[in-house]
Structure formats: C-alpha cells, structure tokens
mmCIF file of C-alpha atoms and ligand atoms in Angstrom:
data_model
loop_
_atom_site.group_PDB
_atom_site.id
_atom_site.type_symbol
_atom_site.label_atom_id
_atom_site.label_comp_id
_atom_site.label_asym_id
_atom_site.label_seq_id
_atom_site.Cartn_x
_atom_site.Cartn_y
_atom_site.Cartn_z
ATOM 1 C CA MET A 3 -35.067 4.298 -32.151
ATOM 2 C CA VAL A 4 -37.258 7.213 -32.001
ATOM 3 C CA LEU A 5 -35.593 10.300 -30.539
ATOM 4 C CA LEU A 6 -37.397 13.501 -29.540
ATOM 5 C CA ALA A 7 -35.796 17.007 -29.127
ATOM 6 C CA ARG A 8 -37.697 19.983 -28.077
ATOM 7 C CA ALA A 9 -35.018 22.533 -29.087
ATOM 8 C CA ARG A 10 -35.246 24.924 -26.252
ATOM 9 C CA ALA A 11 -37.531 23.212 -23.863
ATOM 10 C CA LEU A 12 -35.750 19.735 -23.977
ATOM 11 C CA PRO A 13 -32.104 20.455 -24.888
ATOM 12 C CA ALA A 14 -30.967 16.826 -24.486
ATOM 13 C CA ILE A 15 -30.985 14.687 -27.788
ATOM 14 C CA GLY A 16 -29.893 11.289 -27.905
ATOM 15 C CA GLY A 17 -27.850 11.637 -24.817
ATOM 16 C CA ARG A 18 -26.035 14.703 -26.189
ATOM 17 C CA ARG A 19 -26.743 18.432 -25.601
ATOM 18 C CA LEU A 20 -28.356 20.214 -28.617
ATOM 19 C CA SER A 21 -26.916 23.730 -29.382
ATOM 20 C CA THR A 22 -29.080 26.582 -30.531
ATOM 21 C CA ALA A 23 -26.388 28.993 -29.997
ATOM 22 C CA ALA A 24 -24.809 30.918 -33.113
ATOM 23 C CA SER A 25 -21.749 28.854 -33.300
ATOM 24 C CA SER A 26 -21.794 25.637 -35.361
ATOM 25 C CA PRO A 27 -19.011 23.455 -36.414
ATOM 26 C CA ASP A 28 -20.461 23.608 -40.035
ATOM 27 C CA GLY A 29 -19.191 26.248 -42.330
ATOM 28 C CA ALA A 30 -21.307 28.127 -44.894
ATOM 29 C CA ILE A 31 -25.207 27.505 -45.004
ATOM 30 C CA GLY A 32 -26.922 27.405 -48.391
ATOM 31 C CA PHE A 33 -30.876 27.718 -48.582
ATOM 32 C CA ILE A 34 -32.960 27.034 -51.504
ATOM 33 C CA GLY A 35 -36.554 27.703 -51.895
ATOM 34 C CA LEU A 36 -37.455 31.079 -50.212
ATOM 35 C CA GLY A 37 -41.311 30.683 -50.554
ATOM 36 C CA GLN A 38 -44.028 30.964 -47.925
ATOM 37 C CA MET A 39 -42.251 28.510 -45.519
ATOM 38 C CA GLY A 40 -38.743 28.771 -46.566
ATOM 39 C CA HIS A 41 -38.591 32.604 -46.256
ATOM 40 C CA HIS A 42 -39.343 32.508 -42.488
ATOM 41 C CA MET A 43 -37.331 29.225 -42.039
ATOM 42 C CA ALA A 44 -34.197 30.894 -43.686
ATOM 43 C CA LYS A 45 -34.708 34.118 -41.622
ATOM 44 C CA HIS A 46 -34.410 32.221 -38.320
ATOM 45 C CA LEU A 47 -31.604 30.090 -39.430
ATOM 46 C CA GLN A 48 -29.602 33.105 -40.727
ATOM 47 C CA SER A 49 -30.184 35.219 -37.629
ATOM 48 C CA LYS A 50 -29.294 32.521 -35.303
ATOM 49 C CA SER A 51 -26.122 31.205 -37.041
ATOM 50 C CA ASP A 52 -22.850 33.250 -37.687
ATOM 51 C CA ALA A 53 -21.790 31.187 -40.686
ATOM 52 C CA PRO A 54 -21.850 32.983 -44.175
ATOM 53 C CA PHE A 55 -25.505 32.606 -45.614
ATOM 54 C CA ILE A 56 -26.065 31.839 -49.412
ATOM 55 C CA VAL A 57 -29.560 31.668 -50.946
ATOM 56 C CA TYR A 58 -31.118 30.329 -54.229
ATOM 57 C CA ASP A 59 -34.587 30.590 -55.625
ATOM 58 C CA LYS A 60 -35.922 30.342 -59.190
ATOM 59 C CA SER A 61 -37.727 33.525 -58.258
ATOM 60 C CA ALA A 62 -35.500 36.551 -58.334
ATOM 61 C CA GLU A 63 -38.436 38.374 -56.457
ATOM 62 C CA ALA A 64 -38.154 35.863 -53.546
ATOM 63 C CA VAL A 65 -34.295 36.253 -53.349
ATOM 64 C CA ALA A 66 -34.672 40.077 -53.375
ATOM 65 C CA ARG A 67 -37.524 39.900 -50.659
ATOM 66 C CA PHE A 68 -35.306 37.669 -48.553
ATOM 67 C CA ARG A 69 -32.185 39.784 -48.939
ATOM 68 C CA ALA A 70 -34.090 43.048 -48.011
ATOM 69 C CA ALA A 71 -35.402 41.232 -44.822
ATOM 70 C CA ALA A 72 -32.312 39.760 -43.637
ATOM 71 C CA GLY A 73 -30.594 41.130 -40.748
ATOM 72 C CA ARG A 74 -27.012 40.988 -42.342
ATOM 73 C CA GLN A 75 -25.630 40.336 -45.638
ATOM 74 C CA VAL A 76 -26.683 37.394 -47.503
ATOM 75 C CA GLU A 77 -25.077 36.178 -50.614
ATOM 76 C CA ALA A 78 -27.217 35.118 -53.803
ATOM 77 C CA ALA A 79 -26.073 32.024 -55.813
ATOM 78 C CA GLY A 80 -26.636 31.887 -59.550
ATOM 79 C CA SER A 81 -27.667 28.101 -59.402
ATOM 80 C CA PRO A 82 -27.835 25.314 -56.836
ATOM 81 C CA ALA A 83 -24.583 23.978 -58.037
ATOM 82 C CA GLU A 84 -22.978 27.151 -57.307
ATOM 83 C CA LEU A 85 -24.690 27.559 -53.892
ATOM 84 C CA ALA A 86 -23.588 23.715 -53.158
ATOM 85 C CA SER A 87 -19.988 24.569 -54.273
ATOM 86 C CA ARG A 88 -19.672 26.938 -51.270
ATOM 87 C CA ALA A 89 -21.932 25.597 -48.612
ATOM 88 C CA SER A 90 -21.360 22.767 -46.166
ATOM 89 C CA VAL A 91 -25.094 22.557 -45.090
ATOM 90 C CA ILE A 92 -27.800 22.797 -47.644
ATOM 91 C CA VAL A 93 -31.516 23.254 -46.847
ATOM 92 C CA THR A 94 -34.108 22.807 -49.562
ATOM 93 C CA VAL A 95 -37.851 23.833 -49.117
ATOM 94 C CA LEU A 96 -39.473 23.219 -52.455
ATOM 95 C CA PRO A 97 -43.140 22.584 -53.552
ATOM 96 C CA GLU A 98 -43.051 19.093 -55.240
ATOM 97 C CA SER A 99 -41.098 16.090 -56.213
ATOM 98 C CA ALA A 100 -40.149 17.403 -59.555
ATOM 99 C CA HIS A 101 -38.890 20.616 -58.179
ATOM 100 C CA VAL A 102 -36.534 18.704 -55.574
ATOM 101 C CA ARG A 103 -35.450 16.488 -58.396
ATOM 102 C CA GLU A 104 -34.548 19.402 -60.631
ATOM 103 C CA ALA A 105 -32.786 21.387 -57.749
ATOM 104 C CA TYR A 106 -30.636 18.403 -56.948
ATOM 105 C CA THR A 107 -30.117 16.190 -59.904
ATOM 106 C CA GLY A 108 -31.012 18.804 -62.858
ATOM 107 C CA SER A 109 -28.431 20.546 -64.974
ATOM 108 C CA GLY A 110 -26.809 23.262 -62.655
ATOM 109 C CA GLY A 111 -28.284 21.161 -59.684
ATOM 110 C CA ILE A 112 -26.637 20.581 -56.208
ATOM 111 C CA LEU A 113 -25.034 17.301 -57.192
ATOM 112 C CA GLU A 114 -22.957 19.221 -59.737
ATOM 113 C CA GLY A 115 -21.393 21.325 -57.070
ATOM 114 C CA ILE A 116 -21.654 19.296 -53.894
ATOM 115 C CA ARG A 117 -18.594 19.350 -51.434
ATOM 116 C CA ARG A 118 -17.584 16.000 -49.888
ATOM 117 C CA GLY A 119 -19.019 15.810 -46.297
ATOM 118 C CA ALA A 120 -21.813 18.440 -46.873
ATOM 119 C CA LEU A 121 -25.210 17.979 -45.361
ATOM 120 C CA CYS A 122 -28.246 18.258 -47.220
ATOM 121 C CA ILE A 123 -31.720 18.765 -45.360
ATOM 122 C CA ASP A 124 -34.756 18.587 -47.695
ATOM 123 C CA SER A 125 -37.755 19.940 -46.008
ATOM 124 C CA SER A 126 -40.191 19.735 -48.800
ATOM 125 C CA THR A 127 -43.205 17.335 -48.773
ATOM 126 C CA ILE A 128 -42.493 14.980 -51.640
ATOM 127 C CA ASP A 129 -42.991 11.484 -52.587
ATOM 128 C CA THR A 130 -40.970 8.979 -50.338
ATOM 129 C CA SER A 131 -39.311 7.163 -53.110
ATOM 130 C CA VAL A 132 -38.207 10.124 -54.817
ATOM 131 C CA SER A 133 -36.980 11.470 -51.427
ATOM 132 C CA ILE A 134 -34.982 8.253 -50.891
ATOM 133 C CA ASP A 135 -33.584 8.206 -54.361
ATOM 134 C CA VAL A 136 -32.410 11.755 -54.320
ATOM 135 C CA SER A 137 -30.895 11.231 -50.622
ATOM 136 C CA GLN A 138 -29.042 8.229 -51.904
ATOM 137 C CA GLN A 139 -27.495 10.206 -54.690
ATOM 138 C CA VAL A 140 -26.236 12.844 -52.387
ATOM 139 C CA ILE A 141 -24.643 10.156 -50.198
ATOM 140 C CA ALA A 142 -22.944 8.262 -53.142
ATOM 141 C CA ALA A 143 -21.584 11.751 -53.842
ATOM 142 C CA GLY A 144 -19.803 11.599 -50.490
ATOM 143 C CA ALA A 145 -22.199 13.837 -48.670
ATOM 144 C CA GLN A 146 -24.906 13.318 -46.048
ATOM 145 C CA ALA A 147 -28.768 13.499 -46.569
ATOM 146 C CA VAL A 148 -31.676 13.700 -44.320
ATOM 147 C CA ASP A 149 -35.369 14.248 -45.152
ATOM 148 C CA ALA A 150 -37.044 16.687 -42.682
ATOM 149 C CA PRO A 151 -40.468 17.760 -43.764
ATOM 150 C CA ILE A 152 -42.318 20.273 -41.665
ATOM 151 C CA SER A 153 -45.626 20.715 -39.795
ATOM 152 C CA GLY A 154 -46.923 23.881 -38.212
ATOM 153 C CA GLY A 155 -47.830 25.991 -41.164
ATOM 154 C CA ILE A 156 -46.755 29.513 -41.915
ATOM 155 C CA MET A 157 -47.442 30.793 -38.395
ATOM 156 C CA GLY A 158 -45.083 28.032 -37.051
ATOM 157 C CA ALA A 159 -42.409 28.861 -39.597
ATOM 158 C CA GLN A 160 -42.671 32.621 -38.607
ATOM 159 C CA ALA A 161 -42.454 31.839 -34.883
ATOM 160 C CA ALA A 162 -39.868 29.046 -35.244
ATOM 161 C CA THR A 163 -42.187 26.589 -33.590
ATOM 162 C CA LEU A 164 -42.216 24.068 -36.630
ATOM 163 C CA THR A 165 -42.106 20.291 -35.913
ATOM 164 C CA PHE A 166 -39.372 18.446 -38.090
ATOM 165 C CA MET A 167 -40.105 14.708 -39.029
ATOM 166 C CA VAL A 168 -36.647 13.466 -39.765
ATOM 167 C CA GLY A 169 -35.582 10.385 -41.813
ATOM 168 C CA SER A 170 -31.908 9.801 -41.614
ATOM 169 C CA GLN A 171 -29.450 6.970 -42.474
ATOM 170 C CA SER A 172 -27.726 7.234 -39.176
ATOM 171 C CA ALA A 173 -28.269 8.913 -35.705
ATOM 172 C CA GLY A 174 -25.215 11.037 -36.253
ATOM 173 C CA ASP A 175 -26.680 12.623 -39.483
ATOM 174 C CA PHE A 176 -29.717 13.268 -37.367
ATOM 175 C CA GLU A 177 -27.815 14.997 -34.530
ATOM 176 C CA ARG A 178 -25.862 17.087 -37.173
ATOM 177 C CA ALA A 179 -29.212 18.231 -38.830
ATOM 178 C CA SER A 180 -30.921 18.806 -35.540
ATOM 179 C CA ALA A 181 -28.299 21.424 -34.593
ATOM 180 C CA HIS A 182 -29.723 23.553 -37.547
ATOM 181 C CA LEU A 183 -33.342 22.417 -37.433
ATOM 182 C CA ALA A 184 -33.621 23.608 -33.749
ATOM 183 C CA LYS A 185 -33.002 26.965 -34.879
ATOM 184 C CA MET A 186 -36.198 26.951 -37.045
ATOM 185 C CA GLY A 187 -38.623 24.850 -34.963
ATOM 186 C CA LYS A 188 -39.567 23.520 -31.549
ATOM 187 C CA ASN A 189 -39.726 19.781 -32.071
ATOM 188 C CA VAL A 190 -37.235 17.539 -34.030
ATOM 189 C CA VAL A 191 -37.993 13.929 -34.247
ATOM 190 C CA ARG A 192 -36.207 11.149 -35.648
ATOM 191 C CA CYS A 193 -38.811 8.874 -37.403
ATOM 192 C CA GLY A 194 -36.570 6.352 -38.726
ATOM 193 C CA GLY A 195 -34.267 5.631 -41.893
ATOM 194 C CA LEU A 196 -34.327 7.593 -45.066
ATOM 195 C CA GLY A 197 -37.905 8.400 -46.217
ATOM 196 C CA ALA A 198 -39.379 8.010 -42.755
ATOM 197 C CA GLY A 199 -39.826 11.848 -42.319
ATOM 198 C CA GLN A 200 -41.858 11.779 -45.513
ATOM 199 C CA ALA A 201 -44.001 8.857 -44.302
ATOM 200 C CA ALA A 202 -44.901 10.644 -41.100
ATOM 201 C CA LYS A 203 -45.564 13.751 -42.878
ATOM 202 C CA ILE A 204 -48.223 12.451 -45.257
ATOM 203 C CA CYS A 205 -50.022 10.532 -42.434
ATOM 204 C CA ASN A 206 -50.224 13.873 -40.496
ATOM 205 C CA ASN A 207 -51.440 15.724 -43.522
ATOM 206 C CA MET A 208 -54.152 13.121 -44.368
ATOM 207 C CA LEU A 209 -55.586 13.573 -40.903
ATOM 208 C CA LEU A 210 -55.208 17.451 -41.156
ATOM 209 C CA ALA A 211 -57.308 17.460 -44.467
ATOM 210 C CA ILE A 212 -59.859 15.198 -42.938
ATOM 211 C CA SER A 213 -60.050 17.609 -39.851
ATOM 212 C CA MET A 214 -60.286 20.766 -41.862
ATOM 213 C CA ILE A 215 -63.029 19.225 -44.013
ATOM 214 C CA GLY A 216 -64.862 18.000 -40.851
ATOM 215 C CA THR A 217 -64.567 21.423 -39.150
ATOM 216 C CA ALA A 218 -65.700 23.047 -42.250
ATOM 217 C CA GLU A 219 -68.631 20.973 -42.375
ATOM 218 C CA ALA A 220 -69.513 21.177 -38.706
ATOM 219 C CA MET A 221 -69.079 25.050 -38.807
ATOM 220 C CA ASN A 222 -71.284 25.133 -42.053
ATOM 221 C CA LEU A 223 -74.001 23.091 -40.469
ATOM 222 C CA GLY A 224 -74.099 25.105 -37.257
ATOM 223 C CA MET A 225 -74.413 28.402 -39.012
ATOM 224 C CA ARG A 226 -77.334 27.026 -41.125
ATOM 225 C CA LEU A 227 -78.882 26.053 -37.779
ATOM 226 C CA GLY A 228 -78.664 29.590 -36.766
ATOM 227 C CA LEU A 229 -75.608 29.532 -34.499
ATOM 228 C CA ASP A 230 -73.066 32.488 -34.373
ATOM 229 C CA PRO A 231 -69.818 31.107 -35.820
ATOM 230 C CA ALA A 232 -67.622 32.641 -32.982
ATOM 231 C CA VAL A 233 -70.019 30.904 -30.266
ATOM 232 C CA LEU A 234 -70.026 27.686 -32.250
ATOM 233 C CA ALA A 235 -66.187 27.872 -32.464
ATOM 234 C CA SER A 236 -65.747 28.599 -28.723
ATOM 235 C CA ILE A 237 -67.860 25.624 -27.859
ATOM 236 C CA ILE A 238 -65.988 23.156 -30.137
ATOM 237 C CA ASN A 239 -62.532 24.513 -29.070
ATOM 238 C CA THR A 240 -63.445 23.965 -25.448
ATOM 239 C CA SER A 241 -64.951 20.501 -26.282
ATOM 240 C CA SER A 242 -64.213 17.115 -27.848
ATOM 241 C CA GLY A 243 -64.327 18.360 -31.360
ATOM 242 C CA ARG A 244 -61.477 20.661 -30.898
ATOM 243 C CA CYS A 245 -58.539 20.409 -33.236
ATOM 244 C CA TRP A 246 -55.909 22.571 -35.012
ATOM 245 C CA ALA A 247 -58.272 23.065 -37.898
ATOM 246 C CA SER A 248 -60.998 24.694 -35.286
ATOM 247 C CA ASP A 249 -58.740 26.505 -32.828
ATOM 248 C CA THR A 250 -55.935 27.872 -34.851
ATOM 249 C CA ALA A 251 -56.830 27.828 -38.587
ATOM 250 C CA ASN A 252 -60.695 27.941 -38.392
ATOM 251 C CA PRO A 253 -61.894 28.141 -41.958
ATOM 252 C CA VAL A 254 -64.763 30.571 -41.400
ATOM 253 C CA PRO A 255 -63.573 34.117 -41.874
ATOM 254 C CA GLY A 256 -63.614 36.265 -38.831
ATOM 255 C CA VAL A 257 -63.571 33.457 -36.141
ATOM 256 C CA ILE A 258 -59.804 33.415 -35.632
ATOM 257 C CA PRO A 259 -58.369 36.912 -36.636
ATOM 258 C CA ALA A 260 -54.812 35.422 -37.134
ATOM 259 C CA ALA A 261 -56.121 32.501 -39.469
ATOM 260 C CA PRO A 262 -55.768 32.684 -43.307
ATOM 261 C CA SER A 263 -59.431 32.452 -43.479
ATOM 262 C CA SER A 264 -59.677 35.945 -42.042
ATOM 263 C CA LYS A 265 -57.147 37.400 -44.482
ATOM 264 C CA GLY A 266 -59.104 36.165 -47.580
ATOM 265 C CA TYR A 267 -57.585 32.815 -47.236
ATOM 266 C CA SER A 268 -54.114 34.221 -48.043
ATOM 267 C CA GLY A 269 -50.683 33.512 -46.354
ATOM 268 C CA GLY A 270 -51.443 29.910 -45.498
ATOM 269 C CA PHE A 271 -51.006 26.434 -46.885
ATOM 270 C CA LYS A 272 -52.327 26.506 -50.461
ATOM 271 C CA ALA A 273 -55.173 24.131 -51.484
ATOM 272 C CA ARG A 274 -53.205 22.831 -54.367
ATOM 273 C CA LEU A 275 -50.272 21.694 -52.199
ATOM 274 C CA MET A 276 -52.734 19.795 -49.947
ATOM 275 C CA ALA A 277 -54.080 18.208 -52.962
ATOM 276 C CA LYS A 278 -50.602 17.229 -53.851
ATOM 277 C CA ASP A 279 -49.954 15.796 -50.470
ATOM 278 C CA LEU A 280 -53.197 13.607 -50.613
ATOM 279 C CA GLY A 281 -51.878 12.422 -53.896
ATOM 280 C CA LEU A 282 -48.894 11.192 -52.200
ATOM 281 C CA VAL A 283 -51.023 9.620 -49.496
ATOM 282 C CA ALA A 284 -52.988 7.832 -52.158
ATOM 283 C CA SER A 285 -49.930 6.483 -53.890
ATOM 284 C CA ALA A 286 -48.416 5.419 -50.687
ATOM 285 C CA ALA A 287 -51.717 3.597 -49.636
ATOM 286 C CA LYS A 288 -51.744 1.805 -53.027
ATOM 287 C CA ASP A 289 -48.092 0.802 -52.633
ATOM 288 C CA SER A 290 -48.701 -0.483 -49.103
ATOM 289 C CA ARG A 291 -52.079 -2.170 -49.703
ATOM 290 C CA THR A 292 -53.687 0.120 -47.001
ATOM 291 C CA PRO A 293 -57.473 0.588 -47.170
ATOM 292 C CA LEU A 294 -58.324 4.289 -46.783
ATOM 293 C CA LEU A 295 -61.916 5.527 -46.792
ATOM 294 C CA LEU A 296 -61.920 9.015 -45.292
ATOM 295 C CA GLY A 297 -58.438 9.788 -46.701
ATOM 296 C CA ALA A 298 -59.619 8.799 -50.225
ATOM 297 C CA LEU A 299 -62.624 11.036 -49.754
ATOM 298 C CA ALA A 300 -60.236 14.038 -48.698
ATOM 299 C CA ASP A 301 -58.200 13.412 -51.717
ATOM 300 C CA ASN A 302 -61.203 13.571 -54.114
ATOM 301 C CA ILE A 303 -62.597 16.717 -52.271
ATOM 302 C CA TYR A 304 -59.251 18.648 -52.464
ATOM 303 C CA ARG A 305 -58.672 17.601 -56.114
ATOM 304 C CA HIS A 306 -61.874 19.332 -56.845
ATOM 305 C CA VAL A 307 -60.923 22.260 -54.846
ATOM 306 C CA ALA A 308 -57.416 22.569 -56.532
ATOM 307 C CA GLN A 309 -59.305 22.487 -60.043
ATOM 308 C CA ASP A 310 -60.981 25.679 -59.095
ATOM 309 C CA PRO A 311 -58.659 28.481 -60.325
ATOM 310 C CA GLY A 312 -59.902 30.799 -57.836
ATOM 311 C CA MET A 313 -59.271 28.441 -54.914
ATOM 312 C CA ALA A 314 -56.120 26.595 -55.826
ATOM 313 C CA ASP A 315 -53.645 29.061 -54.529
ATOM 314 C CA GLN A 316 -55.760 30.091 -51.549
ATOM 315 C CA ASP A 317 -55.223 28.503 -48.013
ATOM 316 C CA PHE A 318 -56.649 24.941 -47.838
ATOM 317 C CA GLY A 319 -59.452 26.232 -45.374
ATOM 318 C CA VAL A 320 -60.995 27.415 -48.338
ATOM 319 C CA VAL A 321 -62.707 24.075 -48.551
ATOM 320 C CA TYR A 322 -65.223 25.725 -46.145
ATOM 321 C CA GLN A 323 -66.259 28.107 -49.075
ATOM 322 C CA TRP A 324 -66.269 25.140 -51.550
ATOM 323 C CA LEU A 325 -68.590 23.049 -49.301
ATOM 324 C CA ALA A 326 -70.812 26.075 -48.271
ATOM 325 C CA GLY A 327 -71.197 27.165 -51.796
ATOM 326 C CA GLY A 328 -72.042 23.581 -52.839
ATOM 327 C CA THR A 329 -74.634 23.164 -50.080
ATOM 328 C CA ALA A 330 -75.976 26.573 -50.939
ATOM 329 C CA LYS A 331 -76.481 25.411 -54.590
ATOM 330 C CA ARG A 332 -78.023 21.999 -53.509
ATOM 331 C CA GLY A 333 -80.156 23.576 -50.777
HETATM 332 P P1 LIG B 18 -44.187 28.026 -52.095
HETATM 333 O O1 LIG B 18 -44.831 27.725 -53.452
HETATM 334 O O2 LIG B 18 -44.715 29.252 -51.295
HETATM 335 O O3 LIG B 18 -42.566 28.353 -52.272
HETATM 336 C C1 LIG B 18 -41.762 27.362 -53.020
HETATM 337 C C2 LIG B 18 -40.548 28.317 -53.350
HETATM 338 O O4 LIG B 18 -39.606 27.385 -54.186
HETATM 339 C C3 LIG B 18 -40.924 29.476 -54.350
HETATM 340 O O5 LIG B 18 -40.146 30.630 -53.815
HETATM 341 C C4 LIG B 18 -40.401 28.883 -55.783
HETATM 342 O O6 LIG B 18 -39.888 29.974 -56.514
HETATM 343 C C5 LIG B 18 -39.224 28.147 -55.371
HETATM 344 N N1 LIG B 18 -38.916 27.072 -56.370
HETATM 345 C C6 LIG B 18 -39.649 26.173 -56.965
HETATM 346 N N2 LIG B 18 -38.944 25.320 -57.870
HETATM 347 C C7 LIG B 18 -37.662 25.717 -57.609
HETATM 348 C C8 LIG B 18 -36.324 25.163 -57.998
HETATM 349 N N3 LIG B 18 -36.294 24.048 -58.859
HETATM 350 N N4 LIG B 18 -35.228 25.821 -57.558
HETATM 351 C C9 LIG B 18 -35.250 26.708 -56.738
HETATM 352 N N5 LIG B 18 -36.383 27.444 -56.273
HETATM 353 C C10 LIG B 18 -37.666 26.853 -56.674
HETATM 354 O O7 LIG B 18 -44.258 26.798 -51.060
HETATM 355 P P2 LIG B 18 -44.299 26.657 -49.657
HETATM 356 O O8 LIG B 18 -45.812 26.714 -49.101
HETATM 357 O O9 LIG B 18 -43.178 27.380 -49.045
HETATM 358 O O10 LIG B 18 -44.260 25.012 -49.392
HETATM 359 C C11 LIG B 18 -42.890 24.459 -49.666
HETATM 360 C C12 LIG B 18 -42.954 23.012 -49.205
HETATM 361 O O11 LIG B 18 -43.329 22.984 -47.870
HETATM 362 C C13 LIG B 18 -44.101 22.244 -49.952
HETATM 363 O O12 LIG B 18 -43.471 20.741 -50.214
HETATM 364 C C14 LIG B 18 -45.141 22.137 -48.757
HETATM 365 O O13 LIG B 18 -45.977 21.104 -49.196
HETATM 366 C C15 LIG B 18 -44.548 22.165 -47.542
HETATM 367 N N6 LIG B 18 -45.355 22.760 -46.445
HETATM 368 C C16 LIG B 18 -45.950 24.010 -46.767
HETATM 369 C C17 LIG B 18 -46.791 24.315 -45.471
HETATM 370 C C18 LIG B 18 -47.291 25.712 -45.755
HETATM 371 O O14 LIG B 18 -48.243 26.002 -44.720
HETATM 372 N N7 LIG B 18 -47.306 26.483 -46.907
HETATM 373 C C19 LIG B 18 -46.731 23.726 -44.319
HETATM 374 C C20 LIG B 18 -46.104 22.363 -44.104
HETATM 375 C C21 LIG B 18 -45.344 21.983 -45.399
#
C-alpha cells in the first residue's frame, strides 16, 4: 500500500499521527555524509530533535563546517562503526553505491558497531540491488533499514521541503523512519518494499534529465531566434512547457536568480551525479527489459557532459552550455 504523508500539512500517516516535535522515542541520532545535501538535512534534523547528535564524514572539513553551523553541540565520531555504537538512528547521504557499501560493510563500517534495534535510513541514490543487499545485512544484524532517496535538490534540503521516497520491509519501519524524515522534508512516501524508494528515485531522475535537456534546447533555440531568455522563460513557465527545469532551475544564467546557473552552476546537483543516476537507470532498464529511447539518449548526453573536467562538478543545468557550445561549433 502506498502511504503518503505531508509532514506538516498532512500530519496523519497510516492512521497514526506524525510528530515533527522535538521529542522522539529514539535515542542518539547519527548522520554520515555532510555534503551538499547532507549538510542542510542534518542541520534540520539536529535543530528539530533533542537527542544527542553525532556526525561522521570522510572529509574533516565537512565535519568542521557542520559543527560550526550547528546550533548546539555536535559530537564527531572517528568512524561509522564508532558512530553506530552510540546511535539508535543513523542517516546516510553518500554519493554512490561504493560509498554506501564502504560506510556500512567496510572496515570500521556501521555493521561493526551497530546496536540491536537501531534504524538505518539511507538517503543516497544508489543501485537498487546494492541498496537491498546492504539493508538485508543491517536487518540480519538485528536492526532495521529503509531506503529513502530524496528529491528537491539543494534548495529543497535548505528549506526542508524534500520528498523522500521510502522502501521498507514493514509499515512499522516506515512510520519510525517518517518521524525523522518529516523534519527534513515535506513529503514522505512509502513506495513499497526494500529498494522501492530507489526504483522511484531513478524514474524521477530520468524524467528530470530529459526535461533539463529539453529546457536547455528550447531556451537555446529561442535565444538563437532572437528571443530574450527572461521573456521566453516567462512564456514557458505560464504555458504547457513548464517544468521544474524551466521554472525553478532554469539552465540559462540570469533567468532565475536563485538557480545554480545564475551562480556559475555552483551549489546544485552535480552533472557527474546525474550521469551516475542515468547509469543506474540504464542497468535497471536492462535488468527489467524495458525499452528506453529518451532515457538512453539522456544517459549518453550526460556521460559526455560528465567527461568534461570543467563541467563534471557543476550543476547538471550546465548541459545548456554543453549544447549551446556544440551548436555554436556546428552552426
Ligand atoms: P556530495 O558529493 O556533495 O556529498 C557527499 C559527502 O559524502 C561528502 O561530504 C563526502 O566527503 C562524503 N563521503 C563520501 N564517501 C564517504 C564515506 N565512505 N564515508 C563518509 N563520508 C563519505 O553529494 P550530494 O550532492 O550531497 O549527494 C549525496 C546523494 O544525494 C547522492 O547519492 C546524490 O545522487 C543524492 N542527491 C543529490 C541531490 C543534489 O541536488 N545534490 C539531489 C537529490 C539526491
């Protein structure tokens, strides 16, 4: 059954009331992965919880930045195992499948220190089979695990308006996770069993990649036809072409001041992470024998963008520059 909770707007979930208040039946909270998404998510979770808060990131700089920004004292663990030995809820927000495997099952990983009855919430976007395998190892260790990848970008993480797509073994695990996820997002949706959150996430991101490429092409064409990009964007955004890539993250610099494109394509969703997600889409399509036309083209395009060292770590809207540069050369 699909359960939907809008944490503050719709506080009822599965017949029970969701609490976003500070108190939680869980003890200390551990957070691993304080990058572009994790930093903001952890800040909301920490400030809306009264439990002790422990963090770990491979990057000492990311830990120091978070501790400086946190409103109250935050402990830093020396390894995921140490964090797990002290936390009853652990949230991970890591880049790729290999990082999640390392943090959970590697030497000094979560599984070496995990407490019975602890809850692990993985909000990374990773391969569905890796996600299920890691969750099953957590469950075999006497704990609980859910996959809860996110949508909404860095702006959504900052504003705590993310959507969480959750895969869980039981409705009870989902409810326990939801009490924490609701502090970091607006929509918490149970998509099905373990791995179902990852499946929903890659479908969303395939569509996002296609719509970003489409927006970039439409904007580039319009500008070459002499249209002012702000005027064209305002037409699209009040017409049937409107989408998130056009009205919130428009890839043409200056059209939307808050969009990463207006800040040198910084502070957004990296092109290499989009290429990673489209790789997950391609293998899921192969495994499920699903024909993809536009999804395969988007995969090909973002692989090229991610191979450009100047673009790989920029926001994925940089595909506009890649396309505009390409058409300029061809034109
Ligand atoms: P990021 O690269 O900014 O941050 C990742 C953090 O994880 C870094 O601080 C890094 O030091 C740390 N890290 C890496 N390996 C580690 C390990 N083994 N142990 C501990 N820490 C480790 O990435 P991000 O943009 O925050 O994305 C994180 C996840 O969220 C990805 O799976 C991404 O696909 C997904 N996501 C990102 C966005 C976005 O807009 N950035 C949106 C939705 C989903």
